PDB file of C-alpha atoms and ligand atoms in Angstrom:
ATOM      1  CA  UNK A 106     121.252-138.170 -10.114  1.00 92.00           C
ATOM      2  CA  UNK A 107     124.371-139.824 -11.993  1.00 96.00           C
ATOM      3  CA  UNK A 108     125.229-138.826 -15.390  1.00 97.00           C
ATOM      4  CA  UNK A 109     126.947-140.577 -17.798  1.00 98.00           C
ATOM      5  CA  UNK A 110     130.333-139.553 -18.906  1.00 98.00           C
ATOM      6  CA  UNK A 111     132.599-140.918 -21.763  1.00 98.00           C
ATOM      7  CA  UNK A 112     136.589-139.753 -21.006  1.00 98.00           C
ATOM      8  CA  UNK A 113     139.580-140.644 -22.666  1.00 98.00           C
ATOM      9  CA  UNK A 114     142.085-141.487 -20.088  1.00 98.00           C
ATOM     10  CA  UNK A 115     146.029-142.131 -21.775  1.00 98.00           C
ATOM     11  CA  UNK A 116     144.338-143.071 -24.880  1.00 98.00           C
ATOM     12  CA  UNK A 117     141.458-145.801 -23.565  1.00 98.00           C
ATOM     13  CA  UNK A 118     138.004-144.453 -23.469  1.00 98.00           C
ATOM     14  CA  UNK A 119     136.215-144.724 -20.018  1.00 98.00           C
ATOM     15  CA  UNK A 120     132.483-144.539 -19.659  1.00 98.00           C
ATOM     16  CA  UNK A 121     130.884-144.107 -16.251  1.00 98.00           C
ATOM     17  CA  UNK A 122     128.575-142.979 -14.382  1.00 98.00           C
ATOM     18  CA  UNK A 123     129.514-140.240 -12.253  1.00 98.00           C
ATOM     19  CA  UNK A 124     127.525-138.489  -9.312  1.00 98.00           C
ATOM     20  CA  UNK A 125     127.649-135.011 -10.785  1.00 97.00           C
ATOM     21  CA  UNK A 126     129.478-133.642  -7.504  1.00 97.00           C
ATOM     22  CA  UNK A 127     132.509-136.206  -8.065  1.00 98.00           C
ATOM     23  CA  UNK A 128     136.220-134.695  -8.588  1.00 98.00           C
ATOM     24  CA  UNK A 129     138.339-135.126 -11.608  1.00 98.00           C
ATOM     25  CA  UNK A 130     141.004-136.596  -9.018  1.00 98.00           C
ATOM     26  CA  UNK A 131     138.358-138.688  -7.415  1.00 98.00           C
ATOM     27  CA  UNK A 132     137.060-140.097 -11.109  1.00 98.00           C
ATOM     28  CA  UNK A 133     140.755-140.914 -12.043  1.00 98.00           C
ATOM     29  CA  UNK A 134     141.828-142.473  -8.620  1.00 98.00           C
ATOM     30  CA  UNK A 135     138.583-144.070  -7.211  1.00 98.00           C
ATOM     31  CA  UNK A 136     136.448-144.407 -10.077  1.00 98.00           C
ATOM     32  CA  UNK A 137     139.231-145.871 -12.665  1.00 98.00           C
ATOM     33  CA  UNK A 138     141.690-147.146 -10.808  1.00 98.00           C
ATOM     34  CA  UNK A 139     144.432-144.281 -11.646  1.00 98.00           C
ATOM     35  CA  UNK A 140     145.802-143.600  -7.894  1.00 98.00           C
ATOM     36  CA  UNK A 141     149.468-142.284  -9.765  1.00 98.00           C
ATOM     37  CA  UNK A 142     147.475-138.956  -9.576  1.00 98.00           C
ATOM     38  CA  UNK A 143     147.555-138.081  -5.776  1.00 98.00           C
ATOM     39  CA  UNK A 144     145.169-135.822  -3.780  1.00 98.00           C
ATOM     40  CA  UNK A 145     146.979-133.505  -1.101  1.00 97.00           C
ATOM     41  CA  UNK A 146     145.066-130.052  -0.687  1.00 98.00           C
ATOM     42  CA  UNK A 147     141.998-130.587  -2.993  1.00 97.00           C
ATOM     43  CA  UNK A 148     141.609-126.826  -3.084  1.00 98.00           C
ATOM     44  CA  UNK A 149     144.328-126.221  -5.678  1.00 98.00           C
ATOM     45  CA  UNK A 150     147.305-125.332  -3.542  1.00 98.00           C
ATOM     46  CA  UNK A 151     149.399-128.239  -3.884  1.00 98.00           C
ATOM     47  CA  UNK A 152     150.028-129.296  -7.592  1.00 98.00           C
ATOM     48  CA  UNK A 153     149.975-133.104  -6.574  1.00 98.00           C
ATOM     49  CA  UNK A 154     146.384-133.779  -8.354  1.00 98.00           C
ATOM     50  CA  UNK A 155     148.017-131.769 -11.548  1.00 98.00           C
ATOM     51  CA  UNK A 156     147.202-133.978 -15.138  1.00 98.00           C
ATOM     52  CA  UNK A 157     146.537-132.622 -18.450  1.00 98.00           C
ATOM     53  CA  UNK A 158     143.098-132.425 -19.657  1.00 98.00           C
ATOM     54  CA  UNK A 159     142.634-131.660 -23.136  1.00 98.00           C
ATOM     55  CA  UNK A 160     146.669-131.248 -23.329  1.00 97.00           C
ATOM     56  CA  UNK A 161     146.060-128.379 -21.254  1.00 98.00           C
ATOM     57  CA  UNK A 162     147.520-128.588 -17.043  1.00 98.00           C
ATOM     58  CA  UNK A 163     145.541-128.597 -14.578  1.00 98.00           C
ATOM     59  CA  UNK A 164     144.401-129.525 -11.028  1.00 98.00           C
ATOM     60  CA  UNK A 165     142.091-132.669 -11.413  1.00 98.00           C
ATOM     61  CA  UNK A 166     141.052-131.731  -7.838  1.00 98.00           C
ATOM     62  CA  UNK A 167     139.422-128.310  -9.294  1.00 98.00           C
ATOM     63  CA  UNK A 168     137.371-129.816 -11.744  1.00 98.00           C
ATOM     64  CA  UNK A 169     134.493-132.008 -11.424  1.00 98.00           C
ATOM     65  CA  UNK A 170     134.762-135.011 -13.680  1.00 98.00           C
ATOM     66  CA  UNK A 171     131.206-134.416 -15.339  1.00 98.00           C
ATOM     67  CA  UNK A 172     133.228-131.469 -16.706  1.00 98.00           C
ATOM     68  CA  UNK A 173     135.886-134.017 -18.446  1.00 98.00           C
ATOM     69  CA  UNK A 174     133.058-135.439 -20.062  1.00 98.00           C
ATOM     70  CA  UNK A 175     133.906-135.765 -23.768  1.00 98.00           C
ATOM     71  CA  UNK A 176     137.391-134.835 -23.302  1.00 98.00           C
ATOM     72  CA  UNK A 177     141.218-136.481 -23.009  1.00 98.00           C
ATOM     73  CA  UNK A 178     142.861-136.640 -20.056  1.00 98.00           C
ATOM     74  CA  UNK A 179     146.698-137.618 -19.678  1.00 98.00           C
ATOM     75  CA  UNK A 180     147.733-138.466 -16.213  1.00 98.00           C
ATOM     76  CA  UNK A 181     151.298-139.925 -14.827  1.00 98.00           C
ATOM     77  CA  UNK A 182     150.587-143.437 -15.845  1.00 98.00           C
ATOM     78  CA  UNK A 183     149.965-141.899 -19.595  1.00 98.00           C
ATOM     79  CA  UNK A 184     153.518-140.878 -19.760  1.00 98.00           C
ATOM     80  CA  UNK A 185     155.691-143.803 -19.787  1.00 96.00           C
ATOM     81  CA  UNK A 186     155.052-146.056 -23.007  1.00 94.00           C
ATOM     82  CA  UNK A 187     155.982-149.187 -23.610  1.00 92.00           C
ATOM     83  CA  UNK A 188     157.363-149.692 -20.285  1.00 91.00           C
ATOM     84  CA  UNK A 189     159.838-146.587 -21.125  1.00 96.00           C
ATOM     85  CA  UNK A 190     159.887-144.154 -18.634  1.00 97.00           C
ATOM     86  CA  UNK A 191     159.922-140.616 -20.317  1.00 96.00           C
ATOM     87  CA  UNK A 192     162.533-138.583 -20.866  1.00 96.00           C
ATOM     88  CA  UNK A 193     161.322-136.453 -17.977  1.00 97.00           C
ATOM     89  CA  UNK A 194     160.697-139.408 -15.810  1.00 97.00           C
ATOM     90  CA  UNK A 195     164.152-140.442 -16.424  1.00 97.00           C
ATOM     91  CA  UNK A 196     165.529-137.303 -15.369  1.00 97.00           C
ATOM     92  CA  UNK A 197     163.499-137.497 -11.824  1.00 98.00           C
ATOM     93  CA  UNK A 198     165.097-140.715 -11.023  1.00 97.00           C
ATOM     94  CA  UNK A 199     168.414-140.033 -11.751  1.00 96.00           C
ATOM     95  CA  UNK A 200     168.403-136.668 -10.643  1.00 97.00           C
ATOM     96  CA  UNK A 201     166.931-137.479  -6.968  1.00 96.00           C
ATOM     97  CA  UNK A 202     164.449-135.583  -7.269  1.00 97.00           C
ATOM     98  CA  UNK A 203     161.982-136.992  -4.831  1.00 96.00           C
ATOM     99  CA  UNK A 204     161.773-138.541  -1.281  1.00 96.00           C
ATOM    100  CA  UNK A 205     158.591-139.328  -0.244  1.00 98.00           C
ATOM    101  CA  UNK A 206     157.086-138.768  -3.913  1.00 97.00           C
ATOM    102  CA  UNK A 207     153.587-137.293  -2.699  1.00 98.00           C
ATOM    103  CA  UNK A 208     154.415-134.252  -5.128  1.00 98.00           C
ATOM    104  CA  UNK A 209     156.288-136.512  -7.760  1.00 98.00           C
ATOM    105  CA  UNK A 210     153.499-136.997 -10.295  1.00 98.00           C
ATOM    106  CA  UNK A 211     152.042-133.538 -10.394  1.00 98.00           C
ATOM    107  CA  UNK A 212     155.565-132.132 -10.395  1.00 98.00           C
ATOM    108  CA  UNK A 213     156.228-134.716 -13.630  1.00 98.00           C
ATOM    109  CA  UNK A 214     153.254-133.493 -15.177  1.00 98.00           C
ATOM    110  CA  UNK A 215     153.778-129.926 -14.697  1.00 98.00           C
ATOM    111  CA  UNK A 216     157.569-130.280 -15.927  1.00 98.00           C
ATOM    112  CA  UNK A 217     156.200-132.669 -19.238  1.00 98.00           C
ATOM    113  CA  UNK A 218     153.959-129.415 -20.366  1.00 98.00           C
ATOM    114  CA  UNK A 219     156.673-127.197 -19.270  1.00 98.00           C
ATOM    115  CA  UNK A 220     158.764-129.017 -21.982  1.00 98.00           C
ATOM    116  CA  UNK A 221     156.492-129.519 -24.468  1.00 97.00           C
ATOM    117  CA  UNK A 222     155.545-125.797 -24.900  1.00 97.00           C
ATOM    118  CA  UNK A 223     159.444-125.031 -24.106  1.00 97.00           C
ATOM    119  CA  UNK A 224     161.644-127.493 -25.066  1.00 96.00           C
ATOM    120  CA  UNK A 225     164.830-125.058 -23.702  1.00 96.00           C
ATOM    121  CA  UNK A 226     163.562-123.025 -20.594  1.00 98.00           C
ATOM    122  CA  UNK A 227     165.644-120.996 -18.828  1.00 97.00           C
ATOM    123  CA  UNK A 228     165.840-121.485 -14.470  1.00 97.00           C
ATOM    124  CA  UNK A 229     163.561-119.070 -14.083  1.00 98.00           C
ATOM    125  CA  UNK A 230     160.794-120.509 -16.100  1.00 98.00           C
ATOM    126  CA  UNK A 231     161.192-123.968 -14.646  1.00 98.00           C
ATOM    127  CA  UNK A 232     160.799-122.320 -11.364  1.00 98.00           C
ATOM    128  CA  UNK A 233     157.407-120.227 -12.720  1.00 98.00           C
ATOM    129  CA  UNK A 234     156.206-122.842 -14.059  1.00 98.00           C
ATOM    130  CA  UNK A 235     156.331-125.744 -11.021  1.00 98.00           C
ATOM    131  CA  UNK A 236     155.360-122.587  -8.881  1.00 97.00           C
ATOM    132  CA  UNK A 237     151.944-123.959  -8.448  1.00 97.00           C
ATOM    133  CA  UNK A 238     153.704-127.851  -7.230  1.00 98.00           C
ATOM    134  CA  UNK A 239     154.669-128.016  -3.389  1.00 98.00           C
ATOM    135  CA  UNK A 240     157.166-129.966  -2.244  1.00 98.00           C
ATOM    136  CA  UNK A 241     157.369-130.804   1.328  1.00 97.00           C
ATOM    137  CA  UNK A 242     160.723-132.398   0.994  1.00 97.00           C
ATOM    138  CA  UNK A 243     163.685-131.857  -2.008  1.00 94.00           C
ATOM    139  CA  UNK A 244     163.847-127.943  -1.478  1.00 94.00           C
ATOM    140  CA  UNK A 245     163.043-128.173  -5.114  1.00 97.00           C
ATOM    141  CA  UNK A 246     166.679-127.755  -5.899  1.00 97.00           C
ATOM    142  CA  UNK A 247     166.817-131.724  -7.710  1.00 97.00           C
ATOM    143  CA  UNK A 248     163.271-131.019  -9.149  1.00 98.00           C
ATOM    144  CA  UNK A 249     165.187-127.917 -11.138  1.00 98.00           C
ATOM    145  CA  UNK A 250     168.524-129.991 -11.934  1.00 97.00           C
ATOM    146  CA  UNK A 251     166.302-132.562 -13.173  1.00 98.00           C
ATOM    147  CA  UNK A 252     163.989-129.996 -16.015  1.00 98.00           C
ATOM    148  CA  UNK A 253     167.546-128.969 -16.501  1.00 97.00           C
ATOM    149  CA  UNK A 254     168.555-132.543 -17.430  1.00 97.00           C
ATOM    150  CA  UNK A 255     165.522-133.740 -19.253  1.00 97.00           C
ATOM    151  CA  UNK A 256     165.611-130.327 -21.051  1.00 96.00           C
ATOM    152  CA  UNK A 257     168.780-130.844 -22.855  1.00 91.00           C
ATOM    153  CA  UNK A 258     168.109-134.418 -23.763  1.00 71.00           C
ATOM    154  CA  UNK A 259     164.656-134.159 -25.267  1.00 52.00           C
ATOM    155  CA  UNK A 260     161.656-132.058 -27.050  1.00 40.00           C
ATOM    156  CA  UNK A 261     159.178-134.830 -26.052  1.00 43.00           C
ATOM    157  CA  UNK A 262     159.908-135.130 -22.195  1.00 47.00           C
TER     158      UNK A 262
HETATM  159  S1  FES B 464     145.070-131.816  -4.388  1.00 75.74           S
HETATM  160 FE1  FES B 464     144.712-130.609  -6.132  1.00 75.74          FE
HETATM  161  S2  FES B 464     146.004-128.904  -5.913  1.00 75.74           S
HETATM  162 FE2  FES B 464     146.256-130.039  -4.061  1.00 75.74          FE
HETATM  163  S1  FES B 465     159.140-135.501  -2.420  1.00 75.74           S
HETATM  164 FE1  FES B 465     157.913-135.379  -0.624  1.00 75.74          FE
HETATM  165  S2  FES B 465     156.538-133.756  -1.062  1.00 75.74           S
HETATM  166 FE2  FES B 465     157.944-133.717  -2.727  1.00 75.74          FE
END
């Protein structure tokens, strides 16, 4: 039986109704239109379903969306305002850092909390904390150079 859920999705409220068994991911991508946030493993191995729910990371693909219910999610099409790319966004482009861009918006999201929570990390912390983002591609090396970059020019990446 469906429920009803009300979400707030990059600051618009969504109301649906949502097969209980339905994934976060699926909700954002099929249900609402939001395909920025990209389904690769859907067992939480990848990184490339990664938005922030509540502020907090996470892998859409590991949550059901009944379980967003009430909540605030912020996925890759959140971050850009006004037609601005952020800060981090920025850094992604000029930096390289992505070819085929299948891990590009979970490794965006994952670097936008990094920065938020620490504005200046050090290598090894930008490493830690894309650990959980796979990248079939860069070698990651760009991905780093790119934190790097964004890290020096902003607190709100
Ligand atoms: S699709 Fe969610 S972690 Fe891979
Ligand atoms: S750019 Fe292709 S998987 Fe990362």
């Amino acid at each position: 039986m469906k429920k009803t859920i009300r979400v707030t999705v990059n600051g618009r409220l969504y109301e649906e109704d949502v097969e209980p068994r339905i994934l976060l991911s699926h909700f954002l991508r099929e249900t609402i239109g939001l395909t920025g946030t990209h389904v690769g493993c859907v067992v939480g191995e990848c990184g490339a379903c990664s938005v922030l729910l509540d502020d907090k990371l996470i892998k859409s693909c590991l949550h059901f969306a009944v379980q967003a219910d009430g909540c605030s999610v912020t996925t890759i099409e959140g971050l850009a305002k006004d037609g601005q790319l952020s800060v981090i966004q920025e850094a992604f482009v000029k930096h390289y850092a992505l070819q085929c861009g299948y891990c590009t918006p979970g490794m965006v999201m994952a670097s936008h909390a990094l920065l938020r929570d620490h504005p200046q990390p050090t290598e090894d912390q930008i490493r830690k904390a894309l650990g959980g983002n796979l990248c079939m591609c860069t070698g990651y090396v760009q991905i780093v150079e790119a934190v790097k970059d964004a890290a020096k020019g902003s607190t709100n990446a």
